[in-house]
XYZ file of C-alpha atoms in Angstrom:
777
model
C -18.992 -79.489 -12.952
C -19.640 -81.205 -16.124
C -17.375 -83.236 -18.223
C -15.328 -80.789 -20.804
C -16.197 -77.601 -18.583
C -12.998 -75.327 -17.977
C -11.503 -75.585 -14.886
C -11.447 -72.053 -12.983
C -8.161 -70.442 -13.063
C -7.690 -70.658 -8.976
C -8.043 -74.470 -9.492
C -5.780 -74.944 -12.210
C -3.071 -76.770 -10.006
C -5.470 -78.944 -8.123
C -5.399 -82.362 -8.921
C -9.069 -83.492 -10.043
C -10.230 -86.800 -8.538
C -13.642 -87.176 -9.711
C -16.557 -85.029 -10.734
C -16.304 -81.857 -8.927
C -13.964 -83.428 -6.247
C -10.163 -81.545 -5.966
C -7.344 -81.901 -3.496
C -5.612 -78.631 -3.130
C -1.622 -78.246 -2.719
C -0.935 -80.655 -5.091
C 1.128 -79.014 -8.128
C 2.234 -80.966 -11.103
C 5.792 -81.558 -11.514
C 7.489 -78.510 -13.264
C 10.122 -79.102 -16.278
C 13.826 -78.989 -15.190
C 16.509 -78.008 -17.543
C 20.048 -79.073 -17.971
C 23.285 -77.497 -18.581
C 26.546 -79.320 -18.667
C 29.948 -78.708 -17.274
C 32.379 -79.616 -20.132
C 35.891 -80.316 -20.343
C 37.996 -77.313 -21.786
C 40.750 -79.722 -22.296
C 41.171 -82.450 -25.068
C 42.997 -84.650 -22.508
C 43.044 -84.187 -18.652
C 42.630 -85.984 -15.389
C 39.852 -84.830 -13.178
C 41.523 -84.026 -9.754
C 38.462 -82.991 -8.034
C 34.760 -81.496 -8.705
C 33.453 -78.992 -6.430
C 29.597 -78.322 -6.881
C 29.177 -76.538 -3.513
C 28.446 -73.007 -4.923
C 26.332 -74.463 -7.563
C 24.097 -76.390 -5.518
C 23.667 -73.203 -3.117
C 22.366 -71.049 -6.276
C 18.665 -70.417 -5.996
C 16.897 -72.289 -8.634
C 19.432 -75.088 -8.877
C 17.624 -78.414 -8.152
C 20.799 -80.833 -8.172
C 24.307 -81.114 -9.425
C 25.150 -84.634 -10.587
C 28.574 -86.115 -11.398
C 29.735 -89.538 -12.338
C 29.694 -90.476 -8.701
C 26.092 -89.378 -8.214
C 24.998 -91.364 -11.189
C 27.132 -94.530 -11.089
C 24.330 -96.800 -9.688
C 21.727 -95.309 -11.952
C 23.231 -95.879 -15.395
C 25.443 -98.696 -16.741
C 28.605 -98.191 -18.925
C 28.849 -99.384 -22.441
C 31.271 -100.561 -25.122
C 31.097 -100.067 -28.856
C 31.726 -103.613 -29.720
C 30.966 -105.392 -33.174
C 31.339 -108.918 -33.454
C 31.808 -108.899 -37.079
C 34.932 -107.027 -36.041
C 36.010 -108.813 -32.878
C 39.765 -107.513 -33.127
C 38.443 -103.840 -32.926
C 38.994 -102.063 -29.661
C 35.981 -100.876 -27.602
C 37.315 -99.061 -24.456
C 34.593 -98.537 -21.553
C 32.407 -95.364 -21.849
C 30.397 -93.473 -19.403
C 27.476 -91.104 -19.363
C 29.633 -88.792 -17.295
C 33.542 -88.816 -17.535
C 34.877 -90.233 -14.412
C 38.718 -90.000 -13.937
C 39.966 -88.584 -17.376
C 38.487 -86.549 -20.046
C 39.539 -87.559 -23.802
C 37.891 -84.739 -25.731
C 37.250 -81.167 -25.314
C 33.518 -80.799 -24.480
C 33.281 -84.355 -22.673
C 30.796 -83.732 -19.870
C 31.912 -84.171 -16.378
C 28.809 -82.819 -14.406
C 25.308 -81.636 -15.010
C 23.482 -78.913 -13.434
C 19.700 -79.285 -13.108
C 17.923 -76.275 -12.486
C 14.361 -74.591 -13.165
C 15.335 -72.717 -16.218
C 18.247 -73.188 -18.650
C 19.431 -69.695 -17.538
C 19.897 -70.686 -13.823
C 21.397 -74.194 -14.960
C 24.016 -72.343 -17.247
C 24.989 -69.986 -14.316
C 25.133 -72.927 -12.053
C 27.343 -74.930 -14.431
C 29.961 -71.772 -14.360
C 29.950 -72.011 -10.307
C 31.070 -75.843 -10.698
C 34.886 -75.770 -10.017
C 36.830 -78.573 -11.579
C 40.393 -79.046 -10.633
C 42.224 -80.329 -13.846
C 45.466 -81.793 -14.548
C 46.199 -81.519 -18.131
C 47.777 -84.264 -20.024
C 49.187 -84.606 -23.502
C 46.675 -84.554 -26.312
C 46.984 -86.976 -29.211
C 45.313 -85.198 -32.204
C 46.767 -86.703 -35.345
C 46.596 -90.410 -36.513
C 50.118 -90.594 -37.776
C 51.540 -89.355 -34.385
C 48.866 -91.565 -32.423
C 50.474 -94.519 -33.927
C 53.817 -93.747 -33.273
C 55.600 -96.104 -30.592
C 56.346 -93.331 -28.078
C 52.955 -91.842 -28.344
C 50.837 -91.373 -25.065
C 47.995 -94.161 -25.193
C 44.322 -92.773 -24.474
C 43.093 -95.791 -22.810
C 44.587 -97.670 -20.079
C 43.490 -101.267 -21.248
C 45.003 -100.844 -24.498
C 48.784 -101.195 -25.436
C 48.411 -98.396 -28.357
C 46.080 -96.060 -30.080
C 45.379 -98.410 -32.714
C 41.738 -99.020 -32.527
C 41.582 -101.606 -35.581
C 43.550 -102.667 -38.624
C 42.167 -104.863 -41.654
C 42.852 -105.419 -45.261
C 40.496 -106.328 -48.134
C 42.378 -107.996 -50.983
C 41.398 -109.473 -54.413
C 43.654 -110.872 -57.052
C 47.368 -110.240 -57.155
C 47.694 -106.274 -56.823
C 51.549 -106.419 -56.451
C 52.258 -108.464 -59.728
C 49.521 -106.130 -61.347
C 51.156 -102.850 -60.460
C 54.672 -104.172 -61.535
C 53.510 -105.177 -64.834
C 51.323 -102.017 -65.518
C 52.561 -99.532 -68.107
C 51.006 -96.401 -66.331
C 50.484 -95.748 -62.705
C 49.246 -92.684 -61.161
C 49.339 -92.030 -57.232
C 47.733 -89.493 -54.807
C 47.841 -88.486 -51.265
C 44.368 -87.235 -50.237
C 43.186 -85.447 -47.023
C 39.489 -85.390 -46.201
C 39.009 -83.147 -42.934
C 36.386 -83.581 -40.384
C 32.995 -81.965 -40.428
C 29.466 -82.735 -38.902
C 25.909 -83.010 -40.152
C 24.847 -79.246 -38.833
C 21.072 -80.041 -38.736
C 18.738 -77.075 -38.666
C 17.267 -78.195 -35.485
C 19.973 -79.277 -32.972
C 19.681 -82.539 -30.594
C 16.800 -82.186 -28.191
C 15.265 -84.362 -25.414
C 12.476 -84.207 -23.071
C 12.583 -87.253 -20.582
C 9.787 -87.766 -18.058
C 9.834 -90.692 -15.437
C 6.845 -91.888 -13.407
C 8.080 -93.390 -10.255
C 4.793 -95.207 -9.496
C 4.698 -97.107 -12.789
C 8.397 -97.235 -13.018
C 7.741 -95.727 -16.516
C 10.111 -93.400 -18.632
C 8.804 -91.438 -21.747
C 11.004 -89.673 -23.828
C 10.422 -87.277 -26.638
C 13.500 -86.794 -28.592
C 14.702 -85.237 -31.875
C 16.000 -88.679 -33.059
C 15.931 -90.971 -36.163
C 15.276 -94.420 -34.160
C 12.804 -94.433 -31.349
C 12.729 -98.279 -31.367
C 16.711 -98.332 -30.874
C 16.392 -95.668 -28.220
C 13.860 -97.608 -26.171
C 15.885 -100.774 -26.385
C 18.954 -98.624 -25.074
C 17.578 -96.614 -22.447
C 15.713 -99.818 -21.018
C 18.934 -101.650 -20.692
C 21.466 -99.041 -19.653
C 18.800 -97.695 -17.015
C 17.874 -101.238 -15.969
C 14.238 -100.508 -17.041
C 11.736 -103.212 -18.291
C 11.548 -102.393 -22.147
C 7.637 -102.172 -22.104
C 8.064 -99.396 -19.548
C 10.089 -97.097 -21.774
C 8.425 -95.208 -24.425
C 10.726 -93.075 -27.119
C 8.542 -90.308 -29.217
C 10.487 -89.045 -32.063
C 8.076 -86.520 -33.778
C 8.731 -84.425 -37.148
C 12.522 -83.952 -36.744
C 14.291 -80.726 -38.327
C 16.856 -82.577 -39.987
C 19.124 -85.400 -38.770
C 21.592 -86.736 -41.532
C 22.761 -89.558 -39.202
C 24.094 -87.588 -36.487
C 20.485 -88.448 -34.584
C 21.015 -92.055 -34.726
C 23.419 -92.759 -32.038
C 23.305 -92.815 -28.374
C 24.576 -89.578 -26.987
C 25.829 -89.344 -23.618
C 24.359 -85.974 -22.790
C 20.743 -87.115 -23.896
C 21.392 -90.512 -21.585
C 22.116 -88.038 -18.777
C 18.645 -86.257 -19.246
C 17.071 -89.627 -18.659
C 18.908 -90.519 -15.778
C 18.160 -86.968 -14.139
C 14.549 -87.516 -14.941
C 14.453 -90.814 -13.115
C 16.477 -89.541 -10.085
C 14.525 -86.656 -9.607
C 11.071 -88.095 -10.761
C 10.763 -84.627 -12.847
C 10.479 -83.821 -16.605
C 13.833 -82.926 -17.652
C 14.652 -81.100 -21.015
C 17.799 -80.511 -22.658
C 18.572 -78.710 -26.039
C 21.862 -78.626 -27.259
C 23.010 -75.017 -28.200
C 25.417 -74.548 -31.301
C 28.690 -74.853 -29.325
C 27.660 -77.827 -27.684
C 26.554 -79.305 -31.040
C 30.029 -78.455 -32.788
C 31.781 -79.910 -29.828
C 29.860 -82.765 -28.858
C 27.748 -84.003 -32.110
C 28.830 -86.799 -33.731
C 31.677 -86.063 -36.198
C 32.593 -87.697 -39.551
C 35.074 -88.171 -42.393
C 38.739 -87.364 -41.061
C 40.711 -89.755 -43.285
C 44.113 -89.378 -44.992
C 44.287 -91.720 -47.770
C 47.214 -92.664 -50.132
C 45.898 -94.554 -53.323
C 47.251 -95.616 -56.488
C 45.656 -96.958 -60.065
C 47.521 -99.110 -62.696
C 46.333 -98.515 -66.511
C 47.285 -100.284 -69.582
C 48.353 -98.140 -72.614
C 44.502 -98.263 -73.567
C 43.202 -96.975 -70.517
C 42.048 -100.158 -68.997
C 41.934 -100.162 -65.158
C 44.290 -102.866 -64.148
C 44.625 -102.526 -60.298
C 43.821 -100.386 -57.444
C 45.684 -100.042 -54.176
C 44.308 -97.844 -51.190
C 45.819 -97.188 -47.601
C 43.272 -95.236 -45.143
C 44.515 -93.708 -42.135
C 41.224 -93.213 -40.000
C 41.637 -90.397 -37.446
C 38.897 -91.627 -35.516
C 37.650 -89.931 -32.189
C 38.370 -91.065 -28.355
C 35.876 -93.689 -28.311
C 33.747 -95.879 -30.818
C 30.290 -94.453 -31.450
C 27.565 -96.515 -29.727
C 26.014 -98.753 -30.703
C 26.963 -98.876 -34.438
C 30.456 -98.317 -33.603
C 32.625 -96.017 -35.734
C 34.089 -98.654 -38.239
C 31.628 -98.113 -41.086
C 33.204 -95.231 -42.518
C 36.661 -96.947 -42.814
C 34.865 -100.143 -43.919
C 33.129 -98.276 -46.807
C 36.176 -96.797 -48.013
C 38.144 -100.069 -48.124
C 34.989 -102.004 -49.962
C 33.932 -99.221 -52.393
C 37.006 -97.330 -53.905
C 36.683 -98.082 -57.563
C 33.665 -100.120 -57.015
C 32.223 -98.775 -60.691
C 34.820 -100.266 -62.494
C 35.863 -103.655 -63.894
C 39.285 -104.883 -62.315
C 40.425 -107.772 -60.742
C 43.270 -106.636 -58.426
C 42.435 -104.783 -55.322
C 44.186 -104.346 -52.086
C 42.656 -101.946 -49.365
C 44.399 -101.454 -45.829
C 42.959 -99.560 -43.048
C 44.034 -98.464 -39.745
C 41.885 -96.616 -37.288
C 43.351 -94.685 -34.421
C 41.835 -93.103 -31.261
C 42.747 -89.434 -30.838
C 41.592 -87.039 -28.249
C 38.820 -85.434 -30.615
C 34.965 -85.862 -30.383
C 33.671 -89.399 -31.328
C 33.238 -90.037 -34.906
C 30.237 -91.790 -36.235
C 27.955 -91.978 -39.249
C 26.771 -88.998 -41.166
C 25.037 -88.967 -44.468
C 26.845 -91.134 -46.750
C 29.059 -92.890 -44.668
C 32.476 -93.168 -46.230
C 30.878 -92.796 -49.875
C 32.258 -89.500 -50.538
C 35.674 -90.455 -49.675
C 35.818 -93.743 -51.669
C 34.174 -91.919 -54.707
C 36.589 -89.094 -54.658
C 39.646 -91.052 -54.549
C 38.777 -93.636 -57.298
C 37.346 -90.617 -59.581
C 40.533 -88.320 -59.101
C 42.563 -91.197 -59.839
C 40.729 -91.989 -63.179
C 41.229 -88.324 -64.123
C 45.013 -88.530 -63.348
C 45.218 -91.814 -65.323
C 43.290 -90.403 -68.471
C 45.480 -87.109 -68.234
C 48.811 -88.988 -68.173
C 47.500 -91.303 -71.169
C 46.230 -88.317 -72.974
C 42.691 -89.855 -73.168
C 39.219 -88.510 -72.706
C 38.420 -89.271 -68.957
C 34.928 -89.523 -69.798
C 35.520 -92.258 -72.286
C 37.937 -93.835 -69.804
C 35.037 -94.087 -67.547
C 32.603 -95.489 -70.085
C 35.239 -98.119 -71.226
C 35.889 -99.498 -67.916
C 32.341 -99.317 -66.130
C 31.019 -102.577 -65.227
C 27.877 -103.252 -67.264
C 25.937 -105.964 -68.938
C 26.997 -109.530 -68.424
C 29.150 -108.367 -65.467
C 25.986 -108.639 -63.333
C 24.976 -109.915 -60.925
C 28.649 -109.523 -59.522
C 30.531 -109.705 -56.321
C 32.824 -106.773 -56.491
C 36.572 -106.993 -55.655
C 35.757 -105.210 -52.558
C 33.380 -108.004 -51.463
C 30.131 -106.133 -52.247
C 27.140 -107.709 -53.944
C 25.921 -106.001 -57.080
C 22.575 -107.108 -58.611
C 22.451 -104.401 -61.394
C 24.343 -100.898 -61.811
C 23.245 -98.828 -64.701
C 26.305 -96.777 -65.042
C 26.673 -96.223 -68.852
C 22.857 -95.252 -68.841
C 23.358 -92.537 -66.188
C 26.532 -91.324 -68.073
C 24.854 -91.142 -71.259
C 21.808 -89.734 -69.801
C 23.959 -86.813 -68.103
C 25.660 -86.271 -71.359
C 22.385 -85.238 -73.020
C 21.976 -82.701 -70.267
C 25.374 -80.792 -70.565
C 27.423 -79.837 -74.018
C 30.635 -81.109 -72.969
C 32.574 -79.930 -76.400
C 30.590 -76.712 -76.166
C 31.992 -76.264 -72.532
C 35.681 -77.182 -73.497
C 35.615 -74.532 -76.331
C 34.246 -72.004 -74.179
C 36.787 -72.954 -71.378
C 39.630 -72.680 -73.861
C 38.276 -69.245 -74.690
C 37.983 -67.730 -71.110
C 41.585 -69.304 -70.417
C 43.082 -66.989 -72.696
C 41.369 -63.998 -70.955
C 42.691 -65.419 -67.492
C 39.182 -66.890 -66.355
C 39.765 -70.688 -65.185
C 36.715 -72.848 -65.414
C 36.829 -76.611 -64.894
C 34.439 -79.757 -65.586
C 34.625 -82.568 -63.008
C 32.597 -86.176 -63.364
C 31.955 -88.241 -60.276
C 30.432 -91.821 -60.647
C 29.225 -93.204 -57.428
C 27.847 -96.428 -56.101
C 25.345 -96.116 -53.213
C 24.962 -98.689 -50.764
C 21.443 -98.573 -49.279
C 18.770 -100.416 -46.996
C 21.242 -102.343 -45.201
C 20.198 -105.946 -44.567
C 19.893 -107.640 -40.908
C 23.020 -109.431 -41.242
C 25.184 -106.567 -40.536
C 23.859 -105.550 -37.231
C 22.196 -108.610 -36.280
C 25.308 -110.699 -36.569
C 27.132 -108.009 -35.144
C 25.258 -108.109 -31.755
C 23.660 -104.711 -31.914
C 20.031 -104.294 -31.047
C 19.302 -102.548 -34.293
C 16.337 -103.645 -36.316
C 16.932 -103.838 -39.931
C 13.496 -104.964 -40.722
C 10.537 -102.954 -41.216
C 6.805 -103.585 -40.328
C 3.663 -102.209 -40.839
C 0.240 -102.226 -39.283
C -2.905 -101.014 -41.319
C -6.309 -100.315 -39.472
C -9.457 -99.671 -41.595
C -11.560 -97.602 -39.479
C -15.475 -97.698 -39.381
C -15.469 -94.619 -41.519
C -13.274 -96.156 -44.270
C -10.365 -94.265 -43.453
C -7.011 -95.867 -42.806
C -4.426 -95.551 -40.171
C -0.897 -96.553 -40.901
C 1.583 -97.147 -38.361
C 5.111 -97.873 -39.598
C 8.576 -98.325 -37.945
C 10.258 -95.672 -40.184
C 10.570 -92.083 -39.089
C 10.605 -88.735 -41.079
C 13.268 -86.421 -40.625
C 11.967 -84.324 -43.560
C 12.608 -86.335 -46.407
C 9.090 -87.119 -46.681
C 9.052 -91.283 -46.230
C 5.488 -90.707 -44.562
C 4.230 -89.230 -47.585
C 5.895 -92.155 -49.826
C 4.393 -94.725 -47.366
C 0.968 -93.018 -47.739
C 1.201 -93.011 -51.457
C 1.953 -96.831 -51.379
C -1.187 -97.654 -49.229
C -3.343 -95.320 -51.215
C -2.548 -96.481 -54.684
C -2.199 -100.209 -53.668
C -5.757 -100.045 -51.556
C -7.299 -97.856 -54.273
C -8.430 -95.318 -51.563
C -8.151 -91.591 -51.937
C -4.908 -90.270 -50.390
C -6.385 -88.050 -47.931
C -8.000 -91.010 -46.437
C -4.783 -92.543 -45.465
C -3.047 -91.203 -42.065
C 0.589 -92.309 -41.504
C 1.678 -92.685 -37.869
C 5.484 -92.790 -37.211
C 8.445 -92.344 -34.700
C 6.434 -93.548 -31.356
C 8.247 -96.783 -30.121
C 4.848 -97.697 -28.006
C 2.428 -97.266 -30.701
C 4.283 -98.288 -33.830
C 5.606 -101.584 -34.684
C 8.920 -102.522 -34.442
C 11.404 -100.916 -37.142
C 14.761 -99.489 -37.499
C 13.447 -95.893 -38.251
C 15.069 -93.822 -41.134
C 18.941 -94.105 -41.536
C 20.920 -95.344 -44.501
C 18.601 -94.759 -47.269
C 16.035 -97.586 -46.147
C 12.677 -95.741 -45.866
C 11.258 -96.635 -49.270
C 13.040 -99.827 -49.961
C 12.105 -101.467 -46.809
C 9.204 -99.612 -44.893
C 7.698 -98.905 -48.299
C 7.727 -102.730 -49.287
C 6.111 -103.632 -45.652
C 3.543 -100.875 -46.671
C 2.821 -102.599 -49.713
C 2.366 -105.985 -48.397
C 0.104 -104.729 -45.575
C -1.908 -102.820 -48.143
C -2.129 -105.897 -50.495
C -3.359 -108.002 -47.186
C -5.995 -105.704 -46.429
C -7.068 -104.984 -50.094
C -7.716 -108.768 -50.380
C -9.668 -108.826 -46.891
C -11.981 -105.662 -48.316
C -12.521 -107.432 -51.433
C -13.005 -111.094 -49.947
C -16.047 -109.349 -47.721
C -17.417 -107.654 -50.662
C -17.588 -110.713 -52.664
C -19.234 -112.794 -49.820
C -21.824 -109.728 -49.346
C -22.462 -109.057 -52.863
C -22.252 -113.138 -53.721
C -19.620 -111.914 -56.623
C -16.421 -113.737 -57.748
C -13.390 -111.991 -55.869
C -11.446 -112.022 -59.024
C -13.763 -109.708 -60.782
C -13.919 -106.941 -58.150
C -11.593 -104.164 -57.768
C -11.164 -100.805 -55.646
C -11.298 -97.696 -57.294
C -11.210 -94.494 -55.422
C -12.731 -95.917 -52.169
C -15.486 -98.053 -54.032
C -15.590 -101.625 -54.772
C -16.374 -101.864 -58.661
C -16.955 -104.753 -61.203
C -16.092 -104.058 -64.766
C -16.521 -100.191 -63.869
C -19.986 -100.761 -62.108
C -19.999 -99.360 -58.407
C -21.319 -101.934 -55.885
C -20.579 -100.523 -52.406
C -17.903 -98.074 -50.652
C -14.952 -99.126 -48.587
C -16.782 -97.395 -45.858
C -19.617 -99.709 -46.084
C -17.593 -102.645 -45.974
C -15.652 -101.240 -42.876
C -19.121 -100.440 -41.021
C -20.356 -104.075 -41.481
C -16.920 -105.434 -40.749
C -16.860 -103.712 -37.438
C -20.348 -103.504 -36.497
C -22.170 -106.264 -38.268
C -19.839 -109.090 -38.632
C -22.403 -111.759 -38.406
C -23.673 -110.654 -41.899
C -20.128 -111.692 -43.678
C -20.162 -115.472 -44.665
C -18.182 -117.966 -42.774
C -14.661 -118.831 -44.016
C -13.757 -115.469 -45.439
C -10.806 -113.421 -44.075
C -12.502 -110.378 -42.451
C -9.691 -108.917 -40.635
C -9.588 -105.142 -40.891
C -6.464 -104.775 -39.032
C -3.543 -106.384 -40.625
C 0.275 -106.398 -40.003
C 3.256 -107.328 -42.339
C 6.759 -107.491 -42.011
C 9.633 -107.069 -44.746
C 13.233 -108.396 -43.914
C 15.660 -108.849 -46.531
C 17.583 -112.260 -46.602
C 21.053 -112.929 -48.041
C 21.496 -109.115 -49.235
C 23.702 -106.911 -47.243
C 22.643 -103.795 -49.280
C 20.697 -102.502 -52.177
C 23.114 -100.938 -54.439
C 22.155 -97.704 -56.369
C 24.358 -95.750 -58.652
C 24.867 -92.476 -60.584
C 26.829 -89.970 -62.190
C 27.299 -86.214 -61.266
C 28.957 -83.586 -63.328
C 29.902 -80.382 -61.880
C 31.384 -77.007 -63.411
C 33.243 -74.504 -61.313
C 35.246 -71.327 -61.827
C 38.198 -70.609 -60.050
C 39.564 -67.454 -59.050
C 43.390 -67.956 -58.907
C 44.030 -64.564 -57.433
C 41.690 -65.089 -54.255
C 41.656 -69.073 -54.459
C 37.728 -68.773 -54.289
C 35.824 -71.476 -56.095
C 32.360 -70.776 -57.396
C 30.127 -73.587 -58.305
C 28.415 -72.900 -61.667
C 26.577 -75.811 -62.377
C 25.774 -79.161 -61.113
C 24.102 -82.250 -62.714
C 22.892 -85.793 -61.189
C 21.631 -88.721 -62.969
C 20.784 -91.398 -60.456
C 19.106 -94.882 -60.173
C 17.378 -95.750 -57.293
C 15.121 -98.470 -58.727
C 11.325 -97.551 -58.660
C 10.585 -93.934 -57.433
C 7.714 -93.386 -55.214
C 7.434 -89.495 -55.512
C 9.683 -88.082 -58.106
C 9.518 -84.629 -56.477
C 10.674 -85.628 -52.928
C 13.421 -87.667 -54.432
C 14.708 -84.854 -56.492
C 14.711 -82.588 -53.535
C 16.552 -85.372 -51.590
C 19.410 -85.579 -53.968
C 19.452 -81.810 -54.130
C 19.809 -81.605 -50.577
C 22.481 -84.118 -50.491
C 24.391 -82.443 -53.288
C 24.259 -79.143 -51.270
C 25.868 -80.945 -48.311
C 28.525 -82.735 -50.505
C 29.563 -79.227 -51.811
C 29.732 -78.088 -48.190
C 32.101 -80.747 -47.468
C 34.356 -80.093 -50.765
C 34.543 -76.607 -50.228
C 33.564 -74.993 -46.848
C 32.655 -77.368 -43.953
C 35.451 -78.234 -41.458
C 35.975 -78.837 -37.779
C 39.486 -77.683 -37.318
C 41.394 -78.100 -34.170
C 44.713 -76.928 -32.832
C 47.811 -79.465 -31.991
C 46.228 -79.369 -28.177
C 42.941 -80.691 -29.577
C 40.942 -77.456 -28.924
C 38.048 -76.885 -31.256
C 38.840 -73.622 -33.683
C 35.493 -73.599 -35.449
C 32.751 -73.677 -32.492
C 30.281 -71.292 -34.173
C 29.071 -70.396 -37.489
C 31.363 -67.434 -37.686
C 34.075 -70.022 -38.412
C 32.183 -73.219 -39.563
C 31.178 -72.198 -42.887
C 27.915 -74.113 -44.526
C 26.816 -73.516 -47.943
C 24.020 -70.696 -48.343
C 21.568 -70.864 -51.048
C 23.157 -67.873 -52.839
C 26.443 -69.811 -53.231
C 24.993 -72.907 -54.581
C 24.606 -73.545 -58.316
C 21.477 -74.710 -60.027
C 21.346 -78.521 -59.474
C 19.646 -80.429 -62.308
C 18.404 -84.039 -61.266
C 17.378 -86.812 -63.775
C 16.734 -90.469 -62.957
C 16.825 -93.922 -64.352
C 14.565 -96.543 -62.946
C 15.984 -100.233 -62.817
C 13.686 -101.579 -59.866
C 15.434 -104.150 -57.744
C 14.274 -107.698 -57.937
C 14.531 -108.447 -54.503
C 11.092 -106.696 -53.581
C 7.697 -106.192 -55.154
C 7.892 -102.506 -54.899
C 11.584 -102.396 -56.727
C 12.637 -99.409 -54.650
C 16.428 -98.559 -53.694
C 17.483 -95.912 -51.318
C 17.719 -92.409 -52.541
C 18.730 -90.131 -49.500
C 22.634 -90.339 -49.937
C 23.020 -90.151 -53.491
C 23.706 -86.369 -53.710
C 26.361 -86.444 -51.051
C 28.216 -89.459 -52.437
C 29.354 -88.075 -55.590
C 29.496 -84.448 -55.028
C 32.852 -84.029 -53.476
C 34.342 -86.053 -56.360
C 32.775 -83.980 -59.015
C 33.860 -80.705 -57.443
C 37.267 -81.907 -56.660
C 37.822 -83.073 -60.182
C 36.261 -79.837 -61.602
C 38.947 -77.619 -59.439
C 41.710 -79.758 -60.682
C 40.570 -79.351 -64.235
C 40.286 -75.612 -63.923
C 43.905 -75.343 -62.407
C 45.525 -77.868 -64.958
C 46.858 -75.484 -67.379
C 48.756 -73.771 -64.177
C 50.637 -77.173 -63.640
C 48.981 -77.208 -60.115
C 47.036 -79.883 -58.530
C 44.858 -80.300 -55.006
C 43.817 -83.325 -53.171
C 42.548 -81.980 -49.941
C 39.046 -81.004 -48.878
C 37.609 -78.688 -48.401
C 39.182 -76.981 -51.059
C 39.433 -73.707 -49.031
C 41.010 -70.539 -50.860
C 44.411 -70.683 -48.651
C 44.766 -74.419 -49.681
C 44.122 -73.481 -53.223
C 46.441 -70.710 -53.262
C 49.009 -72.757 -51.612
C 48.708 -75.394 -54.418
C 49.039 -72.744 -56.951
C 52.160 -71.568 -55.325
C 51.036 -68.286 -54.293
C 51.480 -68.759 -50.518
């Protein structure tokens, strides 16, 4: 049989040992599928798990419980050294004695198909002893409340205070104070593609290969190696194009870890795809905060002080490896961040509850911090009889205020707040809207306009996780390889979940090298092939991976020109690369492909002392900077049907400053997508539980997401103020739309119902809640 010849069908399952030689009766391992036995209770003791009937089912390969996998996988704790007082109870891949949230897995059935696995899961008999569930943070922190974890004295997971100035005195002296109690309900990321994993273990090599719908391949490689006691170089995680992630796919998920355990124990490939019910139950959740806040004003509308109290309804555990603290931390650090005031106090209490784990979803904490401050600004302006837009303008940080460390302890290089507002006001005729608004109110039609000013913390630096003790890379590395053909392979540690960072990096390399875009191939999402990087999360792709690519492209360009100068006996400073050709003053001398061919196959032709590496690696890691701060303004208009409580978004404007923009189209669509998610949070999306911790919104029939027909036109404009901390000058952009949308919608709704002397401070603003605020139910 010649090489490349088709294998006969009757020999398809034989093992080819050499040319023409086969060994019969050797079958390749077939894919196995998982179905989990999940707790129907939010809090219960596991008295017994009987797997007898499930194991007897035809097609079931194994049924695993905590006991069967105890020696195969380690437990973990969600610790963060920057928050040493934060509780971090021990977590297990499968629940051992007690389940602490509905949907927590207690066993897994491994079978030849998903259908058989699900049938087997139905046959697993678990004897439960239901315990009292704690589902509300206020009740969880009461002295007599049941304590979730045996190694804790209460359900208080963490408490902290951020303070600057003398807030108490400022409020006592203030002429005007406004106060509001806010409720932000729980929701999730709801990616188009659910979580999924295929794990394969090769015992002879002690090697685990994982294909996963995930954002951070190198993080997962590290976690799987440590938790499964494997050498890290024997673990490979491949994250191909991902159908949406939004933060819910950059954590360790216990069920995905179990898939790896099963593959290792059974030496068979294992596949798990979460169905939608599992997604709603077991995916990482977000928000779920109860905030009481107040703001002090002078008679002229100057903001004097801000006070915030955040009660954080966390899940049953901290999310691993990043912990769940970031949402509360961002709220306490960012509330009122756009404004110039010196007196600030923010308190945070984080409580463990019998609900799914809460972690980091797009724009962590930002929508809440923004909505709280922006609502208070509107309330203060109304109390003083001032224009809320002008109150914002007068209080914005600007000009000589920068660089600045905010009262929340965040460093701001520069914020273009007034510029964004001025640009936004050219896009909408506010006086015209007010005139139309008044005319429509006379006809019983209620429309409102809301403004939301936001600060977006992007591209987190290595200090946060590095000093926190997490194995999470906040640096980026890029490897460029000039092939003999003149084409370029670009290997990056970033990953693409549809945001287009591969395209952005491709543009950076193409523009810097001076070669056509089509000559660049970007390879990402593979922990074995790609250099170490953090993946994509926290609006970091362009700012960090883009900068690493720029540096690598500059190095490769210098080497190409140095080789060409040596071959041509020209001054390297006089040469340039244009459209894949080395030129001097517009005169073409040789192509990049010719330089590559000589560099690869005739290196002896290159004069000594000339840097001739055609494979280069460059790394970028920031120093002494925790975040890059972007900013922007959103303006929303809505119509409120006061008879039904339905809110209809009419128009939405965003002006955003994310530094230098690599691809305007991609950035605009990122912002639009973020706005849609923000509107979903403001009006539709909610994971509702009953008092016993049972999820009531476990399907798209109950959990509403925004649809295209319900969305307004979303108009996006940008200012560009590049950061001076990098050559590229890019900041993050991926979370801007989500950060400000809730505040703009909430303020617009309140503006619409203001003549009815009604207000609302609870999101999502559902029809029943709005009708209740209007006094109709």
